Each structure stands twice: as C-alpha cells, then as structure tokens.
Short mmCIF file of C-alpha atoms and ligand atoms in Angstrom, two decimals:
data_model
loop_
_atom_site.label_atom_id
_atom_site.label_comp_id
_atom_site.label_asym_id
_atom_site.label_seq_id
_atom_site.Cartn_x
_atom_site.Cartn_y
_atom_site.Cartn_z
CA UNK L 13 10.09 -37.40 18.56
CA UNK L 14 6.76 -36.63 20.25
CA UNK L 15 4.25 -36.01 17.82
CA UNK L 16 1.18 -34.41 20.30
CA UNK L 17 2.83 -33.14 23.86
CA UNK L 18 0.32 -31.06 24.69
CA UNK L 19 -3.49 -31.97 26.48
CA UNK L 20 -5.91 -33.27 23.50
CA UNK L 21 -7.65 -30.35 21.39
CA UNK L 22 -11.05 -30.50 20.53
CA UNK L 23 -12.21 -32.96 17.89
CA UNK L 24 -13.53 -29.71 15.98
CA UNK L 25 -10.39 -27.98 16.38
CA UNK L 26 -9.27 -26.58 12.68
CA UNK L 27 -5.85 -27.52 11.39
CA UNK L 28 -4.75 -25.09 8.68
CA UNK L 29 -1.96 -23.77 6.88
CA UNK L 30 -1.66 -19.81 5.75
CA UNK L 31 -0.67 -18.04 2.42
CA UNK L 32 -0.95 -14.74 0.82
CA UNK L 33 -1.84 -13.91 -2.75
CA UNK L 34 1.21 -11.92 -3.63
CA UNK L 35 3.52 -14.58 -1.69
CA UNK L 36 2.40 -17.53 -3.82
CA UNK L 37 0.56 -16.81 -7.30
CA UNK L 38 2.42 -15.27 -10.05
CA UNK L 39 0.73 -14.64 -13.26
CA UNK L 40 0.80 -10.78 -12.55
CA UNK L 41 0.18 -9.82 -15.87
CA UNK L 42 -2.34 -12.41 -16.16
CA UNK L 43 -6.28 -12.91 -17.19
CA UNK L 44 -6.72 -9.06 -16.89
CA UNK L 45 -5.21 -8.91 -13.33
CA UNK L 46 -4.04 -4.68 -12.70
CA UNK L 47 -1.15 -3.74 -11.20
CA UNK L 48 -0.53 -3.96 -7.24
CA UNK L 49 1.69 -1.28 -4.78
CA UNK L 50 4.29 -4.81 -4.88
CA UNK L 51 4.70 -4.99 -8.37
CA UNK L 52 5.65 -1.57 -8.27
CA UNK L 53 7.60 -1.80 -5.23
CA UNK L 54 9.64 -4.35 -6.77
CA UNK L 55 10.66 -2.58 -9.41
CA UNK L 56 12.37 0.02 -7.35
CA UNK L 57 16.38 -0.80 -6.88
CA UNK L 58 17.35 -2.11 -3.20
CA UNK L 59 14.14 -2.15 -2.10
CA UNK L 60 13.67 -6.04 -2.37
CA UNK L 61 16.75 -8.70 -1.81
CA UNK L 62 18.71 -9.43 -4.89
CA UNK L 63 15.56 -7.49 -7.44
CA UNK L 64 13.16 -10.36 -6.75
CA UNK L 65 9.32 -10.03 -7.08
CA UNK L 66 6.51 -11.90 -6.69
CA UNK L 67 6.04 -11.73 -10.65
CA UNK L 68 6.25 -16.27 -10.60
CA UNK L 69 6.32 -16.84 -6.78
CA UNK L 70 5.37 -20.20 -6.61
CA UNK L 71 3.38 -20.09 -9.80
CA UNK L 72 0.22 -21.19 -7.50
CA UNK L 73 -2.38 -18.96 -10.06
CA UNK L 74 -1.74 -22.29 -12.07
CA UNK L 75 -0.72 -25.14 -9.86
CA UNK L 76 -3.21 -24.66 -7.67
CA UNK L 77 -4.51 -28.25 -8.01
CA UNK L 78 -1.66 -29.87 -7.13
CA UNK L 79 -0.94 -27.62 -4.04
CA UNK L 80 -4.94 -28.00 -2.68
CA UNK L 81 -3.64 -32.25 -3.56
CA UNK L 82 -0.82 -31.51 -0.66
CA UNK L 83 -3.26 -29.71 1.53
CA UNK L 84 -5.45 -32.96 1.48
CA UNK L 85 -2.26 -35.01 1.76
CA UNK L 86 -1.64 -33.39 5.06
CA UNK L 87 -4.91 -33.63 6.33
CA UNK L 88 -5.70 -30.19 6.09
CA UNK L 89 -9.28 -28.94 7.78
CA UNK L 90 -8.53 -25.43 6.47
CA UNK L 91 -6.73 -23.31 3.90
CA UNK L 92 -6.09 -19.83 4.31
CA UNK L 93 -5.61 -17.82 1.40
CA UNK L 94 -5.82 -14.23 0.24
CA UNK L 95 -7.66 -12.68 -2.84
CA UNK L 96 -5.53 -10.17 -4.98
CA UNK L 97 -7.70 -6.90 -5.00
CA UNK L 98 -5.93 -6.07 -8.54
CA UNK L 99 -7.10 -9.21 -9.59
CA UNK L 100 -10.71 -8.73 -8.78
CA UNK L 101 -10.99 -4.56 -9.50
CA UNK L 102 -7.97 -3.74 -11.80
CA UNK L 103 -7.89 -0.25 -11.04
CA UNK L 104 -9.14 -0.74 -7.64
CA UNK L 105 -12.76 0.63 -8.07
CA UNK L 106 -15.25 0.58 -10.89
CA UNK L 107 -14.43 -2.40 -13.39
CA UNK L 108 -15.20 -6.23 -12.29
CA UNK L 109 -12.16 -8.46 -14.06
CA UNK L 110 -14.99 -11.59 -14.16
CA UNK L 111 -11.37 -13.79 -14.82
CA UNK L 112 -10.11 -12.61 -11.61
CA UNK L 113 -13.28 -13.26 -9.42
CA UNK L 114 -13.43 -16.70 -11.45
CA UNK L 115 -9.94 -17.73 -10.58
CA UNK L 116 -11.22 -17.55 -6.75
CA UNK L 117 -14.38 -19.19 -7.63
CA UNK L 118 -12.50 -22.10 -8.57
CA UNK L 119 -10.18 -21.87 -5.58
CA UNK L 120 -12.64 -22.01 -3.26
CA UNK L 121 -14.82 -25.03 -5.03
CA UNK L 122 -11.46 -26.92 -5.43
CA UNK L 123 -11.27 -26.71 -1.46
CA UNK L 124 -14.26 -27.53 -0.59
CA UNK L 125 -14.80 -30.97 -2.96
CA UNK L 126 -11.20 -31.94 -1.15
CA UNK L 127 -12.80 -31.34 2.38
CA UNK L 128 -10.68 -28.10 3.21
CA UNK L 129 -12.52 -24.60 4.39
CA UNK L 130 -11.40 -21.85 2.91
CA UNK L 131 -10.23 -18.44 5.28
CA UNK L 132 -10.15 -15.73 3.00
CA UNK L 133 -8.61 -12.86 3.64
CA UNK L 134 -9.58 -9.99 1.57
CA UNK L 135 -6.75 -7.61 2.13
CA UNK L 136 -2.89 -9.12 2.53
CA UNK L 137 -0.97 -6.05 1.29
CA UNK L 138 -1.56 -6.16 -2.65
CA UNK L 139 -3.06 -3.04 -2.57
CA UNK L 140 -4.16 -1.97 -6.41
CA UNK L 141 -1.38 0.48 -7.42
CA UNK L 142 -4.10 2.78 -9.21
CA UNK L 143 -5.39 3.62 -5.50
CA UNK L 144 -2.06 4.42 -4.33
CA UNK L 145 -1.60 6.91 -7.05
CA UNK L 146 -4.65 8.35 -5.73
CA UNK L 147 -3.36 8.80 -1.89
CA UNK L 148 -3.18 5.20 -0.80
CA UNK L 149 -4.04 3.97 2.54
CA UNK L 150 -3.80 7.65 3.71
CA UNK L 151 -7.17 8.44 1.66
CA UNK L 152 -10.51 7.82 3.27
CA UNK L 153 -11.46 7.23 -0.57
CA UNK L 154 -9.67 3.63 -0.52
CA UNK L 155 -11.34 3.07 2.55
CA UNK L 156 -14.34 3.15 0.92
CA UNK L 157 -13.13 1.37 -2.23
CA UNK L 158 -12.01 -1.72 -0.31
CA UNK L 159 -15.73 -1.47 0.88
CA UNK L 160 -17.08 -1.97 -2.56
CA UNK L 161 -14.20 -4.54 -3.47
CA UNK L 162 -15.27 -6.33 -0.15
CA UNK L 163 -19.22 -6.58 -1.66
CA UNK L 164 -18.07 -7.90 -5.22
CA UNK L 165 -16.30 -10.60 -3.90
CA UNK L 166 -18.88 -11.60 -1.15
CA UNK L 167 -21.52 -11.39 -3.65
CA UNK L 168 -19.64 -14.36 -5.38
CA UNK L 169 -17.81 -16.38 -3.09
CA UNK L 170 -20.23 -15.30 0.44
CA UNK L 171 -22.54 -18.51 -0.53
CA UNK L 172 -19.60 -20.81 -0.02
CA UNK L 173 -17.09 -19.15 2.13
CA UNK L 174 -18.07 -19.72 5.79
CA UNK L 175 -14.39 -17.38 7.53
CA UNK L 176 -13.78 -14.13 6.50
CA UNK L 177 -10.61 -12.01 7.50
CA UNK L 178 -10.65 -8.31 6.58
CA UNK L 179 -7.19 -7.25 6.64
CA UNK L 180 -3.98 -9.41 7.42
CA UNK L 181 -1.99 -7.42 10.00
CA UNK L 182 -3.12 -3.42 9.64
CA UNK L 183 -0.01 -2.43 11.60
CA UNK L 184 2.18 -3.63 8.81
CA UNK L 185 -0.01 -1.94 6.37
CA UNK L 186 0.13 1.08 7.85
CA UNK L 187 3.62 1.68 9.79
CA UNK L 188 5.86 -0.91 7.26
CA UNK L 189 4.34 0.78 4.33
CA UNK L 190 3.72 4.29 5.19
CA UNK L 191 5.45 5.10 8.03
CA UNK L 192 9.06 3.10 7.77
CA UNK L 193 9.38 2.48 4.01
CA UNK L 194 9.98 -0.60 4.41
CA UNK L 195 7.17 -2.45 2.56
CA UNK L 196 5.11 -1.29 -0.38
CA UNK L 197 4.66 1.68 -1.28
CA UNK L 198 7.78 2.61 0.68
CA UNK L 199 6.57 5.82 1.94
CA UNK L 200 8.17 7.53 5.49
CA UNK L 201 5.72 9.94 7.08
CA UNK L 202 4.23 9.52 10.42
CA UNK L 203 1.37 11.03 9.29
CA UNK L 204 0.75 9.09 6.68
CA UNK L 205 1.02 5.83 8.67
CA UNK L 206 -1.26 7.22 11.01
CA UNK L 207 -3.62 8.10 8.62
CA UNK L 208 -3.23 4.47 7.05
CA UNK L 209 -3.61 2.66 10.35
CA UNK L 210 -7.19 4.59 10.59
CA UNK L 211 -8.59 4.45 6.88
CA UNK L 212 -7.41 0.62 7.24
CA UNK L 213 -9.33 -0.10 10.59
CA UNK L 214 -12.41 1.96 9.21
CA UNK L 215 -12.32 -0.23 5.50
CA UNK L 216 -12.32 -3.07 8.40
CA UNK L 217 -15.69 -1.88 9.93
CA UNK L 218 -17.29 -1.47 6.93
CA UNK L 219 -16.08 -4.51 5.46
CA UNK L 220 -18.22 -6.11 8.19
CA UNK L 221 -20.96 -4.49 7.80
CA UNK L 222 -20.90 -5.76 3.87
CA UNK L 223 -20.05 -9.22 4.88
CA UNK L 224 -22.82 -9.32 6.82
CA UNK L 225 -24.91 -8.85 4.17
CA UNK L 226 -23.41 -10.81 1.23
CA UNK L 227 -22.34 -13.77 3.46
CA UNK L 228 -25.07 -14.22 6.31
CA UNK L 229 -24.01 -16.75 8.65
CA UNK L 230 -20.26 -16.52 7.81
CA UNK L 231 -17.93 -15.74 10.92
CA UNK L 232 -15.97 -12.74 10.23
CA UNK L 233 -12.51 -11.37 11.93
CA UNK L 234 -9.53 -9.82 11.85
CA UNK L 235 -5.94 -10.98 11.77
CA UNK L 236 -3.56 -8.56 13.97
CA UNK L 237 0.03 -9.26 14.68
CA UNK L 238 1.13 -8.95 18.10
CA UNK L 239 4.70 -9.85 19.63
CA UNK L 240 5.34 -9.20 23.04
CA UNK L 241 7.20 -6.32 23.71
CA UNK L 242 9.94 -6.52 26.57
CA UNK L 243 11.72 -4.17 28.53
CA UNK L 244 15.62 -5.17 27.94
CA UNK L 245 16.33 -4.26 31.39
CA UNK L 246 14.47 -2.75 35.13
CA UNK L 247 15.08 0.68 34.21
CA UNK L 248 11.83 2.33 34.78
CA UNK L 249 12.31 4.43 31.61
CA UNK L 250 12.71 1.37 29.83
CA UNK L 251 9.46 -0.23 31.35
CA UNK L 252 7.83 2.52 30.56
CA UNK L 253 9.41 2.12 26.48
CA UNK L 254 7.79 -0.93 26.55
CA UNK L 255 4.69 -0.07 27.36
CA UNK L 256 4.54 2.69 24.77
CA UNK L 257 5.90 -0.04 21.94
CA UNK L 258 3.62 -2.02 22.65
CA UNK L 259 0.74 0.25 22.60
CA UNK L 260 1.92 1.59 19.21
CA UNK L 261 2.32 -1.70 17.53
CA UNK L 262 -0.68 -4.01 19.46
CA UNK L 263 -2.94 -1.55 21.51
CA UNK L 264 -3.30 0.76 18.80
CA UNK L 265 -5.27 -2.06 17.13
CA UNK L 266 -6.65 -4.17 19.64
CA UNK L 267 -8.33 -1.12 21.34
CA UNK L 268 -10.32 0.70 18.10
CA UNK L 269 -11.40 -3.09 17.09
CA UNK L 270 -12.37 -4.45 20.30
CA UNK L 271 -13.20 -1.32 22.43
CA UNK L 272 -13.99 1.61 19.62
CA UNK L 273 -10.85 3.81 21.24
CA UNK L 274 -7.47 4.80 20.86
CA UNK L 275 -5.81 4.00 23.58
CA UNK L 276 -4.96 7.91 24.78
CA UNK L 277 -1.02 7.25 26.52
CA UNK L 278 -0.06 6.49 22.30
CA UNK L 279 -2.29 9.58 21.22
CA UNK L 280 -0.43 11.66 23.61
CA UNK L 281 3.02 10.34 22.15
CA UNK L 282 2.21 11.05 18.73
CA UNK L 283 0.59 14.70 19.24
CA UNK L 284 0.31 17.13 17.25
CA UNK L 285 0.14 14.19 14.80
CA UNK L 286 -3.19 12.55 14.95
CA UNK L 287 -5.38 9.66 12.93
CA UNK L 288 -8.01 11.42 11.10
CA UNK L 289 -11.07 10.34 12.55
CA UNK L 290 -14.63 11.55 11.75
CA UNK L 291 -18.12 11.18 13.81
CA UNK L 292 -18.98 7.70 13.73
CA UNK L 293 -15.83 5.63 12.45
CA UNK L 294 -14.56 4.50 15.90
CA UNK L 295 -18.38 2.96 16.22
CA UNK L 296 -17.81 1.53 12.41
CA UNK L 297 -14.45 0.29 13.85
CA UNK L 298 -15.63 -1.55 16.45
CA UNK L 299 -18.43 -3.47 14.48
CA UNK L 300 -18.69 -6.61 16.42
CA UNK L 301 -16.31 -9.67 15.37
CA UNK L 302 -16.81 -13.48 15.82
CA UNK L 303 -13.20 -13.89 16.39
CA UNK L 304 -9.77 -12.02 16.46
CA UNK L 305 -7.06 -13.89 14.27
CA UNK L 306 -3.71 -13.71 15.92
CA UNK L 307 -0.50 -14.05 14.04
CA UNK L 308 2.89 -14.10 16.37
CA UNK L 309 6.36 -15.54 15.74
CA UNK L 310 8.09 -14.31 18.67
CA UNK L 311 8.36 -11.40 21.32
CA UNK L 312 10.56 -7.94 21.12
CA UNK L 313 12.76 -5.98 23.61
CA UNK L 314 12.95 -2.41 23.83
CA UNK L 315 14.69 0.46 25.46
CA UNK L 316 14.19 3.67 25.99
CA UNK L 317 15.80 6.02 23.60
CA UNK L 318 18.35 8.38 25.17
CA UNK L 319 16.43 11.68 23.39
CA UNK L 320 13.35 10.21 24.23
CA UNK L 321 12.48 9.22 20.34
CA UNK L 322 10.88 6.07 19.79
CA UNK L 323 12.13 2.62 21.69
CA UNK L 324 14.87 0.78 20.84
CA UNK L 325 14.81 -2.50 19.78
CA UNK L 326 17.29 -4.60 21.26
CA UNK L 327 18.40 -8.25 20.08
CA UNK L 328 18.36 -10.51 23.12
CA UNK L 329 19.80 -14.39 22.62
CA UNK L 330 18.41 -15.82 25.44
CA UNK L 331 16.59 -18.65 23.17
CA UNK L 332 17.53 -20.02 19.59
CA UNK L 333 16.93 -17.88 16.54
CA UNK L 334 15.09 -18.55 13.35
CA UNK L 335 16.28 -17.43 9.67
CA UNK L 336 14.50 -13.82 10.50
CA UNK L 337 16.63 -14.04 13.67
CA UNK L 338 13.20 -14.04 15.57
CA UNK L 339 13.94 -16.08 19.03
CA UNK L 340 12.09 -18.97 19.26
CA UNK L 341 9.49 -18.36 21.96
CA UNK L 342 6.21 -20.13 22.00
CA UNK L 343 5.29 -18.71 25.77
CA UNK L 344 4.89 -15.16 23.53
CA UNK L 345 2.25 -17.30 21.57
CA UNK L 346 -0.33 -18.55 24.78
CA UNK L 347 0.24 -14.88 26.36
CA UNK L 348 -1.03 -12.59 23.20
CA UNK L 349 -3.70 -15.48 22.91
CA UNK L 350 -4.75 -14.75 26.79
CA UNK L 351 -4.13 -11.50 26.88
CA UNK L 352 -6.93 -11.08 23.94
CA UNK L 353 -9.18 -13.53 25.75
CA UNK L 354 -8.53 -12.12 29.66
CA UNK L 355 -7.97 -8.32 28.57
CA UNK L 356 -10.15 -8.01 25.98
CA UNK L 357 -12.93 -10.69 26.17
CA UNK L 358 -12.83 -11.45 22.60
CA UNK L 359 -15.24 -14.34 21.98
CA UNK L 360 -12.95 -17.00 19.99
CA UNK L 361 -8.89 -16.98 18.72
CA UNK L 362 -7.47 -18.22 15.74
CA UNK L 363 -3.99 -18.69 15.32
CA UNK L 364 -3.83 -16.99 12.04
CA UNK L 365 -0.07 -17.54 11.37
CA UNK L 366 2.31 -19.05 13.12
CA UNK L 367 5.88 -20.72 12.04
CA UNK L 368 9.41 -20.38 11.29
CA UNK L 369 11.98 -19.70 8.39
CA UNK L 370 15.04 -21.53 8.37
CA UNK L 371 17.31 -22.04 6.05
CA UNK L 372 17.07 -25.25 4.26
CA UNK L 373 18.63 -27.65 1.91
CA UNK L 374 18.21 -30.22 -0.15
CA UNK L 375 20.04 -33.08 0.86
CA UNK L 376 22.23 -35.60 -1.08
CA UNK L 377 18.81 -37.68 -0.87
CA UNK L 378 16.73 -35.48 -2.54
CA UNK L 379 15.22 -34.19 1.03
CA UNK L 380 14.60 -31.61 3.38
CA UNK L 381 15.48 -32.65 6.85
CA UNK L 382 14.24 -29.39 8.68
CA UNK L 383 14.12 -30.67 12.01
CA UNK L 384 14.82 -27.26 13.57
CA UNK L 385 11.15 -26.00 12.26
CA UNK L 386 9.57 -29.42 13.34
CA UNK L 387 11.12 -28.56 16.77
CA UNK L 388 9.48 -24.90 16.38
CA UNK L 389 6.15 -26.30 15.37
CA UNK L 390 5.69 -28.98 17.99
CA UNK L 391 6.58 -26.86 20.77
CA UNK L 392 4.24 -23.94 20.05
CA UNK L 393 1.47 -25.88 19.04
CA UNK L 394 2.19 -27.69 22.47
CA UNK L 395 1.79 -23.55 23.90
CA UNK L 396 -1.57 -23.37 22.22
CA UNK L 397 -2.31 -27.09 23.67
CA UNK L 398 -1.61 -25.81 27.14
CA UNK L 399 -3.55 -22.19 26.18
CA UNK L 400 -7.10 -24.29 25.27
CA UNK L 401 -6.96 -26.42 28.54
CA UNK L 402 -6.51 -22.99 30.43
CA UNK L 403 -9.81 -21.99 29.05
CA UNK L 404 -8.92 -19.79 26.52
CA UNK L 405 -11.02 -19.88 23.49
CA UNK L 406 -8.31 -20.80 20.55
CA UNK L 407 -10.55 -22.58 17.69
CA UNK L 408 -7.74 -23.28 15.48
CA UNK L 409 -4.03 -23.19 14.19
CA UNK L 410 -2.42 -22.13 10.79
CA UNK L 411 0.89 -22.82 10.38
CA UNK L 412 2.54 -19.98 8.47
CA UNK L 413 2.92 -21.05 5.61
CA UNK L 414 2.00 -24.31 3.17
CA UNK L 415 4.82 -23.75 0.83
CA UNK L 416 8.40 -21.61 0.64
CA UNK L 417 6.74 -17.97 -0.74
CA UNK L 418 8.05 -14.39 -1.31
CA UNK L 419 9.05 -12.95 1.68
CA UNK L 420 8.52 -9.25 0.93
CA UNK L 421 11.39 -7.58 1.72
CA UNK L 422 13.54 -10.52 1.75
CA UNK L 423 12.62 -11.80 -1.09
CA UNK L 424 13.50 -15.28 -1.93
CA UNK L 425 15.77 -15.82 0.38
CA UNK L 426 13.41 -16.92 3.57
CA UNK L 427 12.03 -19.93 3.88
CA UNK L 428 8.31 -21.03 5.95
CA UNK L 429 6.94 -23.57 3.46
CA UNK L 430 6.43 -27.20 4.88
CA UNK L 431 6.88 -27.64 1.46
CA UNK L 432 10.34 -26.95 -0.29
CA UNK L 433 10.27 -25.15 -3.22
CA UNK L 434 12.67 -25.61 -6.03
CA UNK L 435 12.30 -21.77 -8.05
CA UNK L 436 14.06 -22.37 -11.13
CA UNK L 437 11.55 -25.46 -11.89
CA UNK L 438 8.67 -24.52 -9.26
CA UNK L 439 8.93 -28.52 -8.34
CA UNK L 440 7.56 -28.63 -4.98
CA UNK L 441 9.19 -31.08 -2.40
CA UNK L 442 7.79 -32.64 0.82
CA UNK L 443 10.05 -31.10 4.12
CA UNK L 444 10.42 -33.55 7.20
CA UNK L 445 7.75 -30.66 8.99
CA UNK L 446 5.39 -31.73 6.27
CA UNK L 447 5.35 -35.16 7.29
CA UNK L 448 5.62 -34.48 11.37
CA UNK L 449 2.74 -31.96 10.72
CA UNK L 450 0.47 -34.55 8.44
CA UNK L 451 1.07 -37.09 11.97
CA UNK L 452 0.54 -34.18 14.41
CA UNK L 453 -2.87 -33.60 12.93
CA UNK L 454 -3.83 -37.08 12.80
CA UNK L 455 -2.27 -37.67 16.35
CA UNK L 456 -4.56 -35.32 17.43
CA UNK L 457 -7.72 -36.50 15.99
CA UNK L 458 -7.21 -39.45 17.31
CA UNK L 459 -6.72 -37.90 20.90
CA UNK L 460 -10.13 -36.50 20.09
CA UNK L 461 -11.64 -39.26 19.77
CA UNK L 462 -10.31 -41.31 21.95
CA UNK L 463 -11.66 -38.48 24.13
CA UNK L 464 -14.62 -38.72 23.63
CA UNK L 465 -15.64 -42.19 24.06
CA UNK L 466 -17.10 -43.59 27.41
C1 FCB I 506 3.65 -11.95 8.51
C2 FCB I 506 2.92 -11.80 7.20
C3 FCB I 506 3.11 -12.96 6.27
C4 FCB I 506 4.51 -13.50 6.31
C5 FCB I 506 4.96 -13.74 7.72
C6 FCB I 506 6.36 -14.32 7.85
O1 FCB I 506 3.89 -10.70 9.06
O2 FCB I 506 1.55 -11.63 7.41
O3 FCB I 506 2.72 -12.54 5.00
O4 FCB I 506 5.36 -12.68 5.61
O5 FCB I 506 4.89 -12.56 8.45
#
C-alpha cells in the first residue's frame, strides 16, 4: 500500500499524535489531584457505557516513559497533550498542588530530551468539579479562574512550551455539557450552554492575553471542531437547516474568535435566549491567534424540522462508516481547513485531531491488523497533502489519538489508539496504523528532502 499519495509536505511540517488528560492518565485520586466534572459524571448510572471512568484509563500518569519511548519510535515531531486543571488547582482557584504542576514539568522535559514538542492544551473538558458546584461554565467567575489557572501553569512550563491551545473544542464544552446532557456535567438548558459557549470563548481571550505574558514567543491557538454540515436533500427549508446547524455548531465559534461577533442569523434563532456578554469581551474574544487548530472526523446532514425546532440530523451511507458510525470523508477535512484559510484569513492551520475508531482485535498472532484505520489515515492525510499544495496554510497533523483512551460517553468501548491497549493489564501493543504511520512520516521526510536538493 502507498505510504505518501499526496504532493511532498514541507520538511518543517509537524507530525503529531493527540491525547487528553482525562482520556489517558488515571491516578485520579493521586499526588493531591481534586476532583473533575468526569469523575463525577461517571459516577452517575447510564450516563457512561457499561459504568466506566477514566479513574485507570491508560494509566499514562505513570507510564508515561514508555508511551513518550513509542512517540520517538514513531518518529514523532510533536505530542499533544492536555493538563488536568484539578491536578494543577484542586479546587479550581486558590491552592497550587506543586505535585500536579510537577507531574507536567516532567512531561514536558521527557518530550523535549526525546526530540518531541509538546502542544498543550490547557482546557480538554476536566473541568475542577469545585467550580461546577459554583455555576460551572455558565459563571463568568470560572472564566476568570481558568485565567489564573492559565498563569500558574505558564509561569512553569511557558519557558519550555513553545504551542499553546486554550480550550479543546468550546462547542462540546458548552452544548454537550450544558445544553444536551450528554457530557459532563450533564446539564440541559439552552441557556446555560449559551452562557457556557461565552464564559468559555472569553476564559479563551484572556488566556491569551496571560500567555502572552508568561510564555513570550510561544504561538498560541485554539482547537475548534467543525464537520460540515449538509443539507440531506434540495429542499430550500432544508438548505436553509443547514445553514443554521452549521452556524450554531462552527460559526458560532469561528466568528467571536476570528471576527469579535456573533454571527446575528444564530442570535436571531436563539432569541429571547442570549450569551451574556459585557462591554469589552467580544474585543477580549477576538485577541489575535497565531493559528486556529482544527479537529474534524467527518461531515453531518441535516433537515429541517417539521415544527421548525432545531435540524435534524440525518444518517447518510453514501461512504464507509467508522466505529462512531462517522462516514469516512476526508474532502470534509481540506474544506473546513480552506474555508478557515479563504473565509476567515486565519494565518496558519493545525490539524489538531484527526482519526478513526474501529473496532479491533487481537489476532491469533498477538496483532492488530487495523487496515481499515490505515486506509482512513492515508487518505486524509493525502486531503491535507492536496490542501498545502493549494496554498492553504496547514503547518501540521495530529492523528487523534497515540493510544486506545476513554471515550467519554462511550467509554471503553471505542477505539483511536495506533496503539492497542490491553485494559485489564494496561500492556500496550503496536497496531498495523502504528507501523504505516512510523513509514508515512519518514516517507515524507524523505520527500522533503529530496525536495529540496538541486
Ligand atoms: C473529539 C475530542 C477527543 C476525542 C475525539 C474522538 O471531539 O476532542 O477528546 O474524544 O473527539
């Protein structure tokens, strides 16, 4: 099979793979570490598949070393991982855990000795469970706590850490959490995810302004998830469903962080209920960015609701599914990358996530033959391939994710790792991806070069 299809990248291109703190670490009730909205989460019945929680995940608070062993094993240039606010400030604000700040300290030395940068992301979800009980996302106050958070750990890490992401996907924060119930803390109020989606943003904009200061130099951004949202048929009123979809789920964050707006057709929709914004946020908001992270799996049809609620989703088939039943669809990839780039003139992309669950086995040799996700992988990175040659700026790629992880909701049961892992003994095993992926980077080095020379 073709390792590199697509036109060379740049020889500075960055290779990564993507985690999350929650996903991957364990040791909850370790070194001083408080309680997050998931441990609680997980704790309440039928919210998570079959009771799991991310109490052991992949245990990587302690087998960290061997993991960042992998990462150089593949050939890594980049690791992107989150920090666990509960970790750092137990109860969210006021006391520093030094053990928790230490833990990342490590981390990020670890990386850098092997040759891998580290692309933090301060917020992934893991929000501390003593701010929720104080209003949550909903309450300016945690707005400005994550400011203070976002300070202690530049302070410590800003010397060393050269790519900072504020918050991993604010929509999900906001609408998963607060509006559908879905993900931690599970609460179902308009309103509230409104309110969520602002204070989130606004923690965003101020979170520049600290990492500005605590980590000059550094190249700070923003990971936003964006899929594509289709009309399922020509019915104007469905066109129309699909424009107001996607404005709820992309525009409504692409605009405050790249323009210092709401866009006004989606504040129309949601009147009387409104984000709560005072004098000067949507200027805080729109602090400028060195680049826009973009995480996308697939695309989404809608259409129109008969009552003229919100947009249906509607499952097409029209390409193979993954394990999420996501169709695979890398063309959604290269148009939210030039969409950003053409619409929005942002100056550089990431691909901040990116990948497929499917689910594997172990086979009679020992093995993981997931040739489905090595087919997922080459083809979009051969999208992105084709994006950078069309001149759009895409500085790098992160394959969501390094190893098998809890999946939120779904707990266990989804699998993204290019590494297999075994739960009941944590044993970590190479998949066929890891291998086509360790070649695909190399291939493409190599293309660089080769580039390159007269
Ligand atoms: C994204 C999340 C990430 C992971 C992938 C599959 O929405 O940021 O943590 O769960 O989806």
């Amino acid at each position: 099979m073709d390792v590199q299809r697509s036109p060379a990248l740049p020889a500075d291109f960055v290779w990564g793979a993507a985690t999350a703190a929650y996903q991957i670490e364990g040791a909850v009730d370790e070194d001083g570490r408080g309680e997050s909205i998931w441990d609680r989460f997980c704790t309440v019945p039928g919210a998570v598949r079959g009771g799991d929680s991310g109490a052991v995940a992949c245990d990587f608070y302690h087998r960290h070393s061997e993991d960042v062993a992998l990462m150089r094993e593949l050939g890594l240039d980049a690791f992107r991982f989150s920090v666990a606010w509960p970790r750092v400030l137990p109860e969210g604000r006021g006391r520093v855990e030094p053990r928790g700040l230490d833990f990342y300290d490590r981390l990020v030395d670890e990386l850098l000795e092997a040759g891998i940068r580290p692309f933090v992301t301060l917020y992934h979800w893991d929000l501390p469970q003593a701010l929720e009980d104080a209003g949550g996302w909903p309450a300016r106050a945690t707005a400005e706590a994550f400011a203070r958070y976002v300070e202690v750990v530049a302070e410590r890490l800003g010397d060393r850490v050269r790519h900072w992401t504020t918050h991993n996907e604010p929509f999900c924060t906001s609408w998963l959490g607060y509006g559908y119930g879905i993900h931690a803390p599970g609460r179902r109020a308009v309103a509230d995810a409104l309110a969520a989606a602002h204070h989130a943003l606004l923690s965003h904009g101020w979170a520049v302004e600290s990492l500005r200061r605590a980590s000059p130099g550094s190249e700070v951004g923003i990971a936003l998830d964006s899929w594509p949202v289709l009309p399922a048929g020509d019915a104007p009123e469905d066109v129309e469903a699909a424009r107001l979809e996607d404005g709820v789920a992309s525009r409504w964050f692409f605009d405050p962080v790249l323009r210092g707006s709401y866009p006004e057709d989606v504040l129309e929709r949601f009147a009387p209920a409104a984000p709560p914004v005072l004098d000067g946020d949507l200027a805080a908001i729109a602090a400028p960015l060195d680049f826009i992270g973009v995480n996308n799996y697939s695309r989404r049809f809608v259409r129109a609701a008969p009552d003229g609620g919100a947009p249906i989703g509607v499952r097409v088939a029209s390409g193979r599914l993954t394990d999420m039943g996501w169709e695979v669809h890398p063309g959604s990839l290269a148009a939210v990358l030039t969409r950003l780039h053409e619409e929005y003139a942002v100056p550089a992309l990431y691909v901040t996530e990116n990948g497929a669950a499917f689910a594997d086995v172990r086979g009679h040799d020992g093995r993981v033959h997931d040739l489905e996700r090595v087919e997922y992988l080459r083809d979009y990175v051969a999208a992105v391939g084709e994006t950078v040659a069309a001149g759009v700026p895409v500085r790098g790629y992160f394959v969501w994710s390094l190893l098998d992880n809890f999946e939120w909701s779904y707990g266990y049961s989804k699998r993204f790792g290019l590494v297999y892992v075994d739960y009941p003994t944590l044993e970590r095993v190479r998949k066929d991806s890891f291998a086509w992926y360790r070649r695909a980077i190399a291939g493409s080095r190599r293309a660089a070069a080769s580039a390159v020379q007269p």
